[in-house]
Coordinates of C-alpha atoms and ligand atoms in Angstrom, one line a residue:
X1 CA 109.0 102.6 118.2
X2 CA 110.8 99.3 118.8
X3 CA 113.9 98.7 116.8
X4 CA 112.6 95.5 115.3
X5 CA 109.5 97.3 113.9
X6 CA 111.7 99.9 112.4
X7 CA 113.9 97.3 110.8
X8 CA 110.9 95.5 109.3
X9 CA 109.4 98.7 108.0
X10 CA 112.7 99.8 106.5
X11 CA 113.2 96.5 104.8
X12 CA 109.7 96.7 103.5
X13 CA 110.5 99.8 101.5
X14 CA 112.6 98.2 98.7
X15 CA 110.0 95.4 98.5
X16 CA 107.3 98.0 98.0
X17 CA 109.3 99.6 95.1
X18 CA 109.5 96.2 93.4
X19 CA 105.8 95.6 94.0
X20 CA 104.9 99.0 92.5
X21 CA 107.1 98.2 89.5
X22 CA 105.2 95.0 89.0
X23 CA 101.8 96.7 89.3
X24 CA 102.8 99.3 86.8
X25 CA 103.0 96.5 84.2
X26 CA 99.6 95.1 85.2
X27 CA 96.9 97.8 84.9
X28 CA 94.2 95.2 84.4
X29 CA 95.0 93.7 87.7
X30 CA 95.0 97.0 89.5
X31 CA 91.7 98.0 87.8
X32 CA 89.9 94.8 88.7
X33 CA 91.1 94.1 92.2
X34 CA 92.2 97.5 93.6
X35 CA 90.2 100.3 91.9
X36 CA 86.9 98.4 91.5
X37 CA 87.0 96.5 94.7
X38 CA 89.4 97.2 97.5
X39 CA 89.6 101.0 96.9
X40 CA 85.8 101.3 96.8
X41 CA 85.5 99.5 100.1
X42 CA 88.3 101.4 101.9
X43 CA 87.3 104.8 100.5
X44 CA 83.7 104.4 101.6
X45 CA 84.9 103.5 105.0
X46 CA 87.1 106.6 105.1
X47 CA 84.1 108.7 104.1
X48 CA 82.0 107.4 106.9
X49 CA 84.8 108.0 109.4
X50 CA 85.7 111.5 108.3
X51 CA 82.8 113.2 106.4
X52 CA 80.9 114.2 109.6
X53 CA 83.8 116.1 111.0
X54 CA 83.4 119.8 110.0
X55 CA 87.1 120.4 109.4
X56 CA 89.7 118.5 107.4
X57 CA 91.2 115.7 109.5
X58 CA 93.7 115.2 106.7
X59 CA 95.0 118.7 107.0
X60 CA 95.5 118.2 110.8
X61 CA 97.4 115.0 109.9
X62 CA 99.6 116.9 107.5
X63 CA 100.3 119.7 110.0
X64 CA 101.2 117.1 112.7
X65 CA 103.6 115.4 110.3
X66 CA 105.3 118.6 109.5
X67 CA 105.6 119.6 113.1
X68 CA 106.9 116.1 113.9
X69 CA 109.6 116.3 111.2
X70 CA 110.7 119.7 112.4
X71 CA 110.9 118.4 116.0
X72 CA 112.8 115.3 114.9
X73 CA 115.3 117.4 112.9
X74 CA 115.7 119.8 115.8
X75 CA 116.5 116.9 118.2
X76 CA 119.0 115.5 115.6
X77 CA 120.8 118.8 115.4
X78 CA 120.7 119.3 119.2
X79 CA 122.3 115.9 119.8
X80 CA 124.9 116.7 117.2
X81 CA 123.9 113.7 115.0
X82 CA 124.3 111.1 117.8
X83 CA 122.9 107.7 117.0
X84 CA 122.9 108.4 113.3
X85 CA 122.3 104.8 112.4
X86 CA 119.1 104.6 114.4
X87 CA 118.0 108.0 113.2
X88 CA 118.5 106.9 109.6
X89 CA 116.6 103.7 110.3
X90 CA 113.7 105.8 111.8
X91 CA 113.7 108.1 108.7
X92 CA 113.5 105.1 106.2
X93 CA 110.9 103.4 108.3
X94 CA 108.8 106.5 108.3
X95 CA 109.0 107.1 104.6
X96 CA 108.2 103.4 104.1
X97 CA 105.1 103.6 106.2
X98 CA 103.8 106.7 104.4
X99 CA 104.6 105.3 101.0
X100 CA 102.6 102.2 102.0
X101 CA 99.6 104.0 103.3
X102 CA 99.6 106.4 100.3
X103 CA 99.4 103.5 97.8
X104 CA 97.0 101.4 100.0
X105 CA 94.4 104.1 100.4
X106 CA 94.5 105.8 97.0
X107 CA 97.8 106.0 95.2
X108 CA 97.5 102.6 93.4
X109 CA 94.8 104.2 91.2
X110 CA 97.6 105.8 89.3
X111 CA 98.3 102.4 87.8
X112 CA 94.8 101.5 86.8
X113 CA 93.7 101.1 83.2
X114 CA 93.8 104.6 81.4
X115 CA 90.3 106.1 81.2
X116 CA 90.2 106.2 77.3
X117 CA 90.6 102.5 77.3
X118 CA 87.9 101.9 79.9
X119 CA 85.6 104.2 77.8
X120 CA 86.6 102.5 74.6
X121 CA 87.7 105.7 72.8
X122 CA 90.8 106.7 71.0
X123 CA 93.0 109.6 72.1
X124 CA 93.9 110.8 68.5
X125 CA 92.1 113.7 67.0
X126 CA 92.7 116.1 64.1
X127 CA 92.7 119.9 64.1
X128 CA 89.4 119.8 62.3
X129 CA 87.8 117.7 65.0
X130 CA 89.1 120.0 67.7
X131 CA 87.8 123.0 65.7
X132 CA 84.4 121.4 65.4
X133 CA 84.3 120.6 69.2
X134 CA 85.4 124.1 70.1
X135 CA 82.8 125.7 67.9
X136 CA 80.1 123.6 69.5
X137 CA 81.3 124.7 73.0
X138 CA 81.4 128.4 71.9
X139 CA 77.9 128.3 70.6
X140 CA 76.6 126.6 73.8
X141 CA 78.6 128.9 76.1
X142 CA 77.4 132.0 74.3
X143 CA 73.8 130.8 74.4
X144 CA 74.0 130.0 78.1
X145 CA 75.8 133.2 78.9
X146 CA 72.9 135.2 77.3
X147 CA 70.5 133.4 79.7
X148 CA 72.6 134.2 82.8
X149 CA 73.3 137.9 82.2
X150 CA 71.4 140.9 80.9
X151 CA 74.3 142.2 78.7
X152 CA 76.9 140.2 76.6
X153 CA 79.7 142.2 78.1
X154 CA 79.0 141.2 81.7
X155 CA 80.6 138.3 83.5
X156 CA 78.4 135.7 85.1
X157 CA 78.1 136.3 88.9
X158 CA 77.7 133.4 91.2
X159 CA 75.3 134.4 93.9
X160 CA 75.7 131.2 95.8
X161 CA 77.3 130.4 99.1
X162 CA 80.2 128.1 98.9
X163 CA 78.4 125.4 100.8
X164 CA 75.5 125.6 98.3
X165 CA 77.8 125.1 95.4
X166 CA 79.3 122.2 97.2
X167 CA 75.8 120.7 97.5
X168 CA 75.0 121.3 93.9
X169 CA 78.2 119.6 92.7
X170 CA 77.6 116.6 95.0
X171 CA 74.1 116.4 93.6
X172 CA 75.5 116.6 90.1
X173 CA 77.4 113.4 90.8
X174 CA 74.6 111.8 92.7
X175 CA 72.0 112.4 90.0
X176 CA 74.3 111.8 87.0
X177 CA 72.8 109.2 84.6
X178 CA 76.1 108.9 82.8
X179 CA 76.8 105.2 82.7
X180 CA 80.2 105.5 81.1
X181 CA 81.7 106.9 84.3
X182 CA 81.9 104.7 87.4
X183 CA 80.4 106.8 90.2
X184 CA 80.3 104.9 93.5
X185 CA 80.5 108.1 95.5
X186 CA 77.6 108.3 97.9
X187 CA 79.0 110.3 100.8
X188 CA 79.6 114.0 100.6
X189 CA 83.1 114.7 101.9
X190 CA 84.3 118.0 100.6
X191 CA 85.8 120.6 103.0
X192 CA 87.5 124.0 103.0
X193 CA 91.2 123.7 103.1
X194 CA 92.8 124.9 106.4
X195 CA 95.8 126.0 104.2
X196 CA 93.9 128.1 101.6
X197 CA 96.2 131.1 101.9
X198 CA 99.4 129.2 101.3
X199 CA 97.6 127.2 98.6
X200 CA 96.7 130.5 96.8
X201 CA 100.4 131.4 96.7
X202 CA 101.3 127.9 95.6
X203 CA 98.8 128.1 92.7
X204 CA 96.5 125.3 93.9
X205 CA 92.7 125.2 93.8
X206 CA 92.3 122.0 95.8
X207 CA 93.6 118.5 96.6
X208 CA 92.5 115.2 97.9
X209 CA 94.2 113.8 100.9
X210 CA 95.2 110.3 99.9
X211 CA 95.4 109.2 103.5
X212 CA 91.8 110.2 104.5
X213 CA 90.2 110.6 101.1
X214 CA 88.8 114.0 102.1
X215 CA 88.6 116.6 99.3
X216 CA 89.7 120.1 100.2
X217 CA 89.2 123.2 98.1
X218 CA 90.8 126.6 98.3
X219 CA 88.0 128.8 99.5
X220 CA 89.7 131.9 98.3
X221 CA 89.4 131.2 94.5
X222 CA 86.6 133.0 92.6
X223 CA 83.2 131.2 93.0
X224 CA 82.9 130.8 89.2
X225 CA 85.8 128.3 89.5
X226 CA 84.5 126.3 92.4
X227 CA 82.1 123.9 90.6
X228 CA 84.8 122.5 88.3
X229 CA 87.4 122.5 91.1
X230 CA 85.1 120.6 93.5
X231 CA 84.0 118.2 90.7
X232 CA 87.7 117.7 89.9
X233 CA 88.5 116.8 93.5
X234 CA 85.5 114.5 93.7
X235 CA 86.8 112.8 90.6
X236 CA 90.0 112.1 92.5
X237 CA 88.0 110.8 95.4
X238 CA 86.3 108.3 93.1
X239 CA 89.7 106.8 92.3
X240 CA 90.6 108.8 89.2
X241 CA 94.0 109.9 90.5
X242 CA 95.4 111.3 87.3
X243 CA 94.9 115.0 86.7
X244 CA 93.7 114.7 83.1
X245 CA 91.2 112.1 84.0
X246 CA 89.8 114.1 87.0
X247 CA 89.5 117.1 84.7
X248 CA 87.6 115.1 82.2
X249 CA 85.2 113.8 84.7
X250 CA 84.8 117.3 86.2
X251 CA 84.0 118.6 82.7
X252 CA 81.5 115.9 81.9
X253 CA 79.7 116.0 85.2
X254 CA 79.3 119.8 85.2
X255 CA 78.4 120.2 81.5
X256 CA 75.8 117.5 81.8
X257 CA 74.1 118.9 84.9
X258 CA 70.8 120.7 84.9
X259 CA 72.0 123.7 86.9
X260 CA 72.9 126.6 84.5
X261 CA 75.8 127.8 86.7
X262 CA 77.4 124.4 86.9
X263 CA 77.0 124.0 83.2
X264 CA 78.5 127.4 82.6
X265 CA 81.6 126.5 84.7
X266 CA 81.9 123.2 82.9
X267 CA 81.5 124.6 79.3
X268 CA 84.0 127.4 79.9
X269 CA 86.4 124.9 81.6
X270 CA 86.3 122.6 78.6
X271 CA 86.5 125.5 76.2
X272 CA 89.6 126.9 77.9
X273 CA 91.5 123.6 77.4
X274 CA 90.3 123.4 73.8
X275 CA 91.4 126.9 73.0
X276 CA 94.8 126.5 74.6
X277 CA 95.3 123.3 72.7
X278 CA 94.2 125.0 69.5
X279 CA 96.6 127.9 70.2
X280 CA 99.4 125.4 70.1
X281 CA 98.2 124.0 66.7
X282 CA 97.0 127.1 65.0
X283 CA 97.3 130.4 67.0
X284 CA 95.4 132.5 64.4
X285 CA 92.4 130.1 64.3
X286 CA 92.4 130.0 68.1
X287 CA 92.3 133.8 68.2
X288 CA 89.5 133.9 65.7
X289 CA 87.5 131.5 67.9
X290 CA 88.1 133.6 71.0
X291 CA 86.7 136.6 69.1
X292 CA 83.4 134.8 68.7
X293 CA 83.0 134.5 72.4
X294 CA 80.9 137.0 74.3
X295 CA 83.2 139.5 76.0
X296 CA 81.5 138.7 79.3
X297 CA 82.8 135.1 79.1
X298 CA 86.3 136.5 78.8
X299 CA 85.6 138.6 81.9
X300 CA 85.1 135.4 83.8
X301 CA 88.4 134.0 82.5
X302 CA 90.0 137.3 83.4
X303 CA 88.7 137.2 86.9
X304 CA 90.4 133.9 87.5
X305 CA 93.6 135.0 85.9
X306 CA 93.7 138.1 88.0
X307 CA 93.1 136.1 91.2
X308 CA 96.2 134.0 90.5
X309 CA 98.2 137.0 89.6
X310 CA 97.5 138.5 93.0
X311 CA 99.2 135.5 94.6
X312 CA 101.8 134.7 92.0
X313 CA 105.5 134.7 93.0
X314 CA 108.5 132.5 93.5
X315 CA 106.5 130.0 95.7
X316 CA 104.3 129.2 92.7
X317 CA 107.3 128.4 90.6
X318 CA 108.8 126.1 93.3
X319 CA 105.5 124.4 93.7
X320 CA 105.1 123.8 90.0
X321 CA 108.5 122.2 89.9
X322 CA 107.9 120.0 93.0
X323 CA 104.4 119.0 91.9
X324 CA 105.6 118.5 88.3
X325 CA 108.1 116.0 89.7
X326 CA 105.5 114.4 91.9
X327 CA 103.3 113.8 88.8
X328 CA 106.2 112.4 86.9
X329 CA 107.0 110.0 89.7
X330 CA 103.4 108.9 89.8
X331 CA 103.0 107.7 86.3
X332 CA 102.1 111.0 84.6
X333 CA 105.2 111.6 82.5
X334 CA 103.9 114.8 81.0
X335 CA 104.0 116.3 84.5
X336 CA 101.9 119.4 84.9
X337 CA 101.4 119.7 81.1
X338 CA 99.1 116.7 81.3
X339 CA 96.4 119.2 82.5
X340 CA 96.0 120.0 78.7
X341 CA 95.8 116.4 77.7
X342 CA 92.1 116.3 78.8
X343 CA 91.2 117.7 75.4
X344 CA 92.0 114.3 73.8
X345 CA 89.5 112.7 76.1
X346 CA 86.8 115.4 75.6
X347 CA 87.0 115.6 71.8
X348 CA 86.9 111.8 71.4
X349 CA 84.3 111.2 74.0
X350 CA 81.8 113.7 72.6
X351 CA 82.5 112.6 69.1
X352 CA 82.2 108.9 69.6
X353 CA 79.9 108.5 72.6
X354 CA 77.7 111.4 73.4
X355 CA 76.5 114.9 72.4
X356 CA 76.6 117.8 74.8
X357 CA 73.0 118.3 75.8
X358 CA 71.1 121.6 76.2
Ligands
LIG1 ZN1 93.9 117.2 90.8

Protein backbone atom coordinates (compact mmCIF):
# COMPACT_ATOMS: atom_id res chain seq x y z
CA UNK A 1 0.00 0.00 0.00
CA UNK A 2 1.22 3.53 -0.74
CA UNK A 3 2.75 5.32 2.21
CA UNK A 4 0.33 8.23 1.99
CA UNK A 5 -2.65 5.86 2.27
CA UNK A 6 -1.03 4.24 5.29
CA UNK A 7 -0.49 7.62 6.91
CA UNK A 8 -4.09 8.72 6.32
CA UNK A 9 -5.41 5.45 7.72
CA UNK A 10 -3.15 5.64 10.78
CA UNK A 11 -4.16 9.22 11.44
CA UNK A 12 -7.80 8.23 11.10
CA UNK A 13 -7.49 5.86 14.08
CA UNK A 14 -7.45 8.45 16.90
CA UNK A 15 -10.20 10.35 15.08
CA UNK A 16 -12.32 7.21 15.14
CA UNK A 17 -11.74 6.81 18.87
CA UNK A 18 -13.03 10.33 19.46
CA UNK A 19 -16.02 9.71 17.18
CA UNK A 20 -16.90 6.50 19.03
CA UNK A 21 -16.60 8.34 22.33
CA UNK A 22 -19.05 10.94 21.06
CA UNK A 23 -21.48 8.30 19.73
CA UNK A 24 -21.47 6.52 23.10
CA UNK A 25 -23.02 9.65 24.59
CA UNK A 26 -25.70 9.81 21.88
CA UNK A 27 -27.62 6.51 21.71
CA UNK A 28 -30.71 8.20 20.24
CA UNK A 29 -28.66 9.38 17.31
CA UNK A 30 -27.16 5.90 16.77
CA UNK A 31 -30.60 4.27 17.04
CA UNK A 32 -32.20 6.62 14.56
CA UNK A 33 -29.59 7.08 11.88
CA UNK A 34 -27.44 3.99 12.17
CA UNK A 35 -29.44 1.05 13.60
CA UNK A 36 -32.76 1.89 11.98
CA UNK A 37 -31.46 3.17 8.66
CA UNK A 38 -27.89 2.74 7.53
CA UNK A 39 -27.40 -0.64 9.21
CA UNK A 40 -30.64 -2.05 7.77
CA UNK A 41 -29.53 -1.06 4.28
CA UNK A 42 -25.94 -2.28 4.56
CA UNK A 43 -26.84 -5.57 6.27
CA UNK A 44 -29.46 -6.41 3.65
CA UNK A 45 -26.88 -5.74 0.98
CA UNK A 46 -24.40 -8.03 2.75
CA UNK A 47 -27.06 -10.76 2.99
CA UNK A 48 -27.74 -10.59 -0.73
CA UNK A 49 -24.01 -10.76 -1.44
CA UNK A 50 -23.12 -13.66 0.88
CA UNK A 51 -26.23 -15.73 1.69
CA UNK A 52 -26.16 -17.79 -1.54
CA UNK A 53 -22.58 -18.96 -0.92
CA UNK A 54 -22.74 -22.36 0.82
CA UNK A 55 -19.81 -21.76 3.15
CA UNK A 56 -18.94 -18.83 5.36
CA UNK A 57 -17.10 -16.10 3.46
CA UNK A 58 -16.47 -14.42 6.80
CA UNK A 59 -14.61 -17.48 8.07
CA UNK A 60 -12.40 -17.45 4.96
CA UNK A 61 -11.81 -13.74 5.59
CA UNK A 62 -10.76 -14.46 9.20
CA UNK A 63 -8.45 -17.28 8.10
CA UNK A 64 -6.85 -15.00 5.48
CA UNK A 65 -6.25 -12.30 8.06
CA UNK A 66 -4.61 -14.73 10.47
CA UNK A 67 -2.37 -16.14 7.73
CA UNK A 68 -1.54 -12.59 6.59
CA UNK A 69 -0.54 -11.53 10.11
CA UNK A 70 1.62 -14.61 10.60
CA UNK A 71 3.35 -13.98 7.25
CA UNK A 72 3.85 -10.27 8.13
CA UNK A 73 5.38 -11.18 11.52
CA UNK A 74 7.57 -13.82 9.89
CA UNK A 75 8.94 -11.28 7.42
CA UNK A 76 9.49 -8.77 10.22
CA UNK A 77 11.56 -11.28 12.15
CA UNK A 78 13.42 -12.46 9.07
CA UNK A 79 14.45 -8.89 8.19
CA UNK A 80 15.51 -8.37 11.80
CA UNK A 81 13.04 -5.51 12.38
CA UNK A 82 14.33 -3.45 9.45
CA UNK A 83 12.11 -0.47 8.50
CA UNK A 84 10.43 -0.57 11.88
CA UNK A 85 8.82 2.84 11.39
CA UNK A 86 7.09 1.75 8.15
CA UNK A 87 6.14 -1.58 9.71
CA UNK A 88 4.57 0.18 12.70
CA UNK A 89 2.69 2.47 10.33
CA UNK A 90 1.41 -0.59 8.47
CA UNK A 91 0.21 -2.17 11.70
CA UNK A 92 -1.64 0.94 12.90
CA UNK A 93 -3.18 1.48 9.45
CA UNK A 94 -4.40 -2.12 9.40
CA UNK A 95 -5.94 -1.92 12.88
CA UNK A 96 -7.53 1.39 11.93
CA UNK A 97 -9.09 -0.10 8.80
CA UNK A 98 -10.49 -3.14 10.65
CA UNK A 99 -11.78 -0.94 13.46
CA UNK A 100 -13.54 1.25 10.93
CA UNK A 101 -15.15 -1.62 9.02
CA UNK A 102 -16.21 -3.35 12.26
CA UNK A 103 -18.13 -0.28 13.41
CA UNK A 104 -19.44 0.67 9.98
CA UNK A 105 -20.96 -2.76 9.22
CA UNK A 106 -22.25 -3.80 12.64
CA UNK A 107 -20.36 -2.61 15.72
CA UNK A 108 -22.07 0.75 16.13
CA UNK A 109 -25.17 -1.16 17.22
CA UNK A 110 -23.44 -1.56 20.59
CA UNK A 111 -24.19 2.11 21.19
CA UNK A 112 -27.87 2.14 20.24
CA UNK A 113 -30.66 2.72 22.76
CA UNK A 114 -30.80 -0.18 25.27
CA UNK A 115 -33.59 -2.63 24.47
CA UNK A 116 -35.54 -2.11 27.70
CA UNK A 117 -35.87 1.56 26.81
CA UNK A 118 -37.05 0.80 23.26
CA UNK A 119 -39.56 -1.67 24.72
CA UNK A 120 -40.64 0.77 27.41
CA UNK A 121 -40.05 -1.63 30.29
CA UNK A 122 -38.06 -1.32 33.47
CA UNK A 123 -35.16 -3.57 34.43
CA UNK A 124 -35.92 -3.79 38.14
CA UNK A 125 -37.70 -6.84 39.54
CA UNK A 126 -38.22 -8.42 42.93
CA UNK A 127 -37.48 -11.97 44.01
CA UNK A 128 -41.23 -12.61 44.12
CA UNK A 129 -41.64 -11.49 40.53
CA UNK A 130 -38.80 -13.75 39.47
CA UNK A 131 -40.36 -16.61 41.44
CA UNK A 132 -43.69 -16.12 39.71
CA UNK A 133 -42.03 -16.00 36.30
CA UNK A 134 -39.98 -19.15 36.98
CA UNK A 135 -43.10 -21.03 38.19
CA UNK A 136 -44.91 -20.09 35.01
CA UNK A 137 -41.98 -21.35 32.92
CA UNK A 138 -41.74 -24.59 34.89
CA UNK A 139 -45.41 -25.34 34.48
CA UNK A 140 -45.26 -24.69 30.73
CA UNK A 141 -42.00 -26.61 30.32
CA UNK A 142 -43.35 -29.67 32.15
CA UNK A 143 -46.58 -29.64 30.15
CA UNK A 144 -44.73 -29.38 26.85
CA UNK A 145 -42.21 -32.00 27.94
CA UNK A 146 -45.08 -34.44 28.57
CA UNK A 147 -46.31 -33.83 25.01
CA UNK A 148 -42.89 -34.57 23.53
CA UNK A 149 -41.85 -37.72 25.40
CA UNK A 150 -43.58 -40.87 26.59
CA UNK A 151 -42.01 -40.82 30.06
CA UNK A 152 -41.18 -37.89 32.39
CA UNK A 153 -37.64 -39.14 32.88
CA UNK A 154 -36.70 -39.06 29.19
CA UNK A 155 -34.92 -36.18 27.55
CA UNK A 156 -36.48 -34.64 24.47
CA UNK A 157 -34.75 -35.92 21.33
CA UNK A 158 -34.52 -33.65 18.33
CA UNK A 159 -34.97 -35.81 15.25
CA UNK A 160 -34.29 -32.96 12.89
CA UNK A 161 -31.45 -32.34 10.50
CA UNK A 162 -29.49 -29.21 11.34
CA UNK A 163 -30.59 -27.63 8.08
CA UNK A 164 -34.26 -28.22 9.02
CA UNK A 165 -33.79 -26.59 12.42
CA UNK A 166 -32.17 -23.68 10.62
CA UNK A 167 -35.24 -23.33 8.41
CA UNK A 168 -37.59 -23.57 11.40
CA UNK A 169 -35.74 -20.82 13.26
CA UNK A 170 -35.68 -18.59 10.19
CA UNK A 171 -39.43 -19.15 9.74
CA UNK A 172 -39.97 -18.35 13.43
CA UNK A 173 -38.51 -14.91 12.75
CA UNK A 174 -40.29 -14.51 9.43
CA UNK A 175 -43.69 -15.47 10.81
CA UNK A 176 -43.36 -13.67 14.12
CA UNK A 177 -46.23 -11.29 14.79
CA UNK A 178 -44.42 -9.70 17.71
CA UNK A 179 -44.47 -5.99 16.96
CA UNK A 180 -42.29 -5.00 19.91
CA UNK A 181 -39.22 -6.43 18.23
CA UNK A 182 -37.91 -4.86 15.10
CA UNK A 183 -37.42 -7.71 12.66
CA UNK A 184 -36.26 -6.49 9.27
CA UNK A 185 -34.53 -9.82 8.55
CA UNK A 186 -35.74 -11.28 5.29
CA UNK A 187 -32.74 -13.24 3.97
CA UNK A 188 -31.65 -16.50 5.53
CA UNK A 189 -27.91 -16.31 6.12
CA UNK A 190 -26.96 -18.85 8.76
CA UNK A 191 -24.05 -21.22 8.11
CA UNK A 192 -22.04 -23.91 9.79
CA UNK A 193 -18.81 -22.56 11.20
CA UNK A 194 -15.65 -23.82 9.51
CA UNK A 195 -14.04 -23.57 12.94
CA UNK A 196 -16.55 -25.68 14.92
CA UNK A 197 -13.92 -27.84 16.58
CA UNK A 198 -11.81 -24.98 17.95
CA UNK A 199 -15.07 -23.23 18.86
CA UNK A 200 -16.06 -26.24 20.97
CA UNK A 201 -12.80 -26.01 22.89
CA UNK A 202 -13.21 -22.27 23.26
CA UNK A 203 -16.74 -22.73 24.62
CA UNK A 204 -18.63 -20.93 21.84
CA UNK A 205 -21.92 -21.98 20.25
CA UNK A 206 -21.87 -19.44 17.45
CA UNK A 207 -20.99 -15.94 16.31
CA UNK A 208 -21.88 -13.31 13.78
CA UNK A 209 -19.15 -12.06 11.53
CA UNK A 210 -19.39 -8.27 11.83
CA UNK A 211 -17.68 -7.76 8.46
CA UNK A 212 -20.02 -9.92 6.37
CA UNK A 213 -23.06 -10.22 8.69
CA UNK A 214 -23.13 -13.99 8.21
CA UNK A 215 -24.24 -16.01 11.25
CA UNK A 216 -22.19 -19.10 12.04
CA UNK A 217 -23.13 -21.85 14.45
CA UNK A 218 -21.03 -24.56 16.01
CA UNK A 219 -22.50 -27.69 14.39
CA UNK A 220 -21.06 -29.95 17.07
CA UNK A 221 -23.32 -28.73 19.90
CA UNK A 222 -26.35 -30.89 20.86
CA UNK A 223 -29.33 -30.33 18.54
CA UNK A 224 -31.51 -29.35 21.48
CA UNK A 225 -29.34 -26.21 21.85
CA UNK A 226 -29.37 -25.26 18.16
CA UNK A 227 -32.71 -23.39 17.97
CA UNK A 228 -31.83 -20.87 20.69
CA UNK A 229 -28.25 -20.61 19.42
CA UNK A 230 -29.37 -19.87 15.87
CA UNK A 231 -32.06 -17.49 17.11
CA UNK A 232 -29.43 -15.70 19.22
CA UNK A 233 -27.13 -15.28 16.23
CA UNK A 234 -29.99 -14.02 14.06
CA UNK A 235 -30.72 -11.53 16.85
CA UNK A 236 -27.17 -10.26 16.42
CA UNK A 237 -27.67 -10.10 12.65
CA UNK A 238 -30.72 -7.91 13.20
CA UNK A 239 -28.53 -5.37 14.93
CA UNK A 240 -28.88 -6.42 18.55
CA UNK A 241 -25.15 -6.60 19.21
CA UNK A 242 -25.29 -7.04 22.96
CA UNK A 243 -25.35 -10.57 24.35
CA UNK A 244 -28.24 -10.06 26.77
CA UNK A 245 -30.40 -8.47 24.09
CA UNK A 246 -29.68 -11.23 21.56
CA UNK A 247 -30.52 -13.79 24.25
CA UNK A 248 -33.77 -12.04 25.06
CA UNK A 249 -34.82 -11.96 21.41
CA UNK A 250 -33.83 -15.62 20.96
CA UNK A 251 -35.97 -16.53 23.98
CA UNK A 252 -39.02 -14.54 22.84
CA UNK A 253 -38.88 -15.77 19.23
CA UNK A 254 -38.53 -19.45 20.15
CA UNK A 255 -41.01 -19.40 23.06
CA UNK A 256 -43.65 -17.73 20.92
CA UNK A 257 -43.27 -20.06 17.93
CA UNK A 258 -45.74 -22.75 16.96
CA UNK A 259 -43.19 -25.53 16.73
CA UNK A 260 -43.06 -27.56 19.96
CA UNK A 261 -39.33 -28.25 19.71
CA UNK A 262 -38.43 -24.60 19.23
CA UNK A 263 -40.71 -23.71 22.14
CA UNK A 264 -39.12 -26.38 24.32
CA UNK A 265 -35.64 -25.00 23.55
CA UNK A 266 -36.85 -21.47 24.28
CA UNK A 267 -38.69 -22.25 27.52
CA UNK A 268 -35.81 -24.25 28.99
CA UNK A 269 -33.37 -21.55 27.83
CA UNK A 270 -35.31 -18.82 29.70
CA UNK A 271 -35.79 -21.13 32.66
CA UNK A 272 -32.07 -21.82 32.94
CA UNK A 273 -31.31 -18.10 33.21
CA UNK A 274 -34.13 -17.60 35.70
CA UNK A 275 -33.04 -20.49 37.92
CA UNK A 276 -29.40 -19.36 37.86
CA UNK A 277 -30.50 -15.91 38.86
CA UNK A 278 -32.74 -17.29 41.59
CA UNK A 279 -29.84 -19.35 42.85
CA UNK A 280 -27.88 -16.15 43.48
CA UNK A 281 -30.81 -14.61 45.36
CA UNK A 282 -32.12 -17.67 47.21
CA UNK A 283 -30.33 -21.00 46.63
CA UNK A 284 -32.87 -23.06 48.58
CA UNK A 285 -35.83 -21.70 46.65
CA UNK A 286 -33.95 -22.28 43.42
CA UNK A 287 -33.36 -25.93 44.37
CA UNK A 288 -37.01 -26.33 45.34
CA UNK A 289 -38.00 -25.04 41.90
CA UNK A 290 -35.59 -27.40 40.14
CA UNK A 291 -37.17 -30.29 42.06
CA UNK A 292 -40.50 -29.47 40.41
CA UNK A 293 -39.08 -30.01 36.94
CA UNK A 294 -39.51 -33.32 35.16
CA UNK A 295 -36.26 -35.26 35.43
CA UNK A 296 -36.21 -35.57 31.63
CA UNK A 297 -35.83 -31.79 31.35
CA UNK A 298 -32.75 -32.01 33.57
CA UNK A 299 -31.44 -34.68 31.19
CA UNK A 300 -31.52 -32.13 28.38
CA UNK A 301 -29.58 -29.65 30.54
CA UNK A 302 -27.14 -32.41 31.44
CA UNK A 303 -26.58 -33.32 27.81
CA UNK A 304 -25.43 -29.76 27.08
CA UNK A 305 -23.29 -29.60 30.20
CA UNK A 306 -21.61 -32.87 29.33
CA UNK A 307 -20.93 -31.67 25.80
CA UNK A 308 -19.01 -28.63 27.09
CA UNK A 309 -17.20 -30.73 29.67
CA UNK A 310 -15.82 -32.95 26.92
CA UNK A 311 -14.15 -29.91 25.41
CA UNK A 312 -13.33 -27.94 28.53
CA UNK A 313 -9.74 -27.01 29.27
CA UNK A 314 -7.33 -24.11 29.43
CA UNK A 315 -8.39 -22.78 26.02
CA UNK A 316 -11.88 -22.13 27.34
CA UNK A 317 -10.48 -20.15 30.25
CA UNK A 318 -8.31 -18.02 27.97
CA UNK A 319 -11.21 -17.40 25.61
CA UNK A 320 -13.48 -16.38 28.46
CA UNK A 321 -10.93 -13.82 29.58
CA UNK A 322 -10.34 -12.50 26.06
CA UNK A 323 -14.03 -12.42 25.17
CA UNK A 324 -14.89 -10.93 28.56
CA UNK A 325 -12.50 -8.08 27.80
CA UNK A 326 -13.93 -7.70 24.30
CA UNK A 327 -17.40 -7.27 25.77
CA UNK A 328 -16.13 -4.75 28.29
CA UNK A 329 -14.50 -2.72 25.53
CA UNK A 330 -17.73 -2.85 23.54
CA UNK A 331 -20.03 -1.19 26.03
CA UNK A 332 -21.01 -4.27 28.04
CA UNK A 333 -19.28 -3.57 31.37
CA UNK A 334 -20.58 -6.72 33.03
CA UNK A 335 -18.51 -8.70 30.52
CA UNK A 336 -19.48 -12.33 30.14
CA UNK A 337 -21.72 -12.09 33.24
CA UNK A 338 -24.15 -10.02 31.20
CA UNK A 339 -25.43 -13.31 29.79
CA UNK A 340 -27.48 -13.59 33.03
CA UNK A 341 -28.84 -10.09 32.75
CA UNK A 342 -31.37 -11.30 30.18
CA UNK A 343 -33.61 -12.25 33.13
CA UNK A 344 -34.32 -8.59 33.84
CA UNK A 345 -35.65 -8.15 30.30
CA UNK A 346 -37.65 -11.40 30.32
CA UNK A 347 -39.33 -10.90 33.71
CA UNK A 348 -40.34 -7.33 32.98
CA UNK A 349 -41.37 -7.95 29.39
CA UNK A 350 -43.69 -10.81 30.27
CA UNK A 351 -45.04 -8.99 33.28
CA UNK A 352 -45.71 -5.69 31.56
CA UNK A 353 -46.25 -6.52 27.92
CA UNK A 354 -47.25 -10.06 27.12
CA UNK A 355 -48.10 -13.46 28.51
CA UNK A 356 -46.30 -16.55 27.30
CA UNK A 357 -48.80 -18.31 25.06
CA UNK A 358 -49.61 -22.01 24.78
ZN1 LIG B 1 -23.77 -13.62 21.02
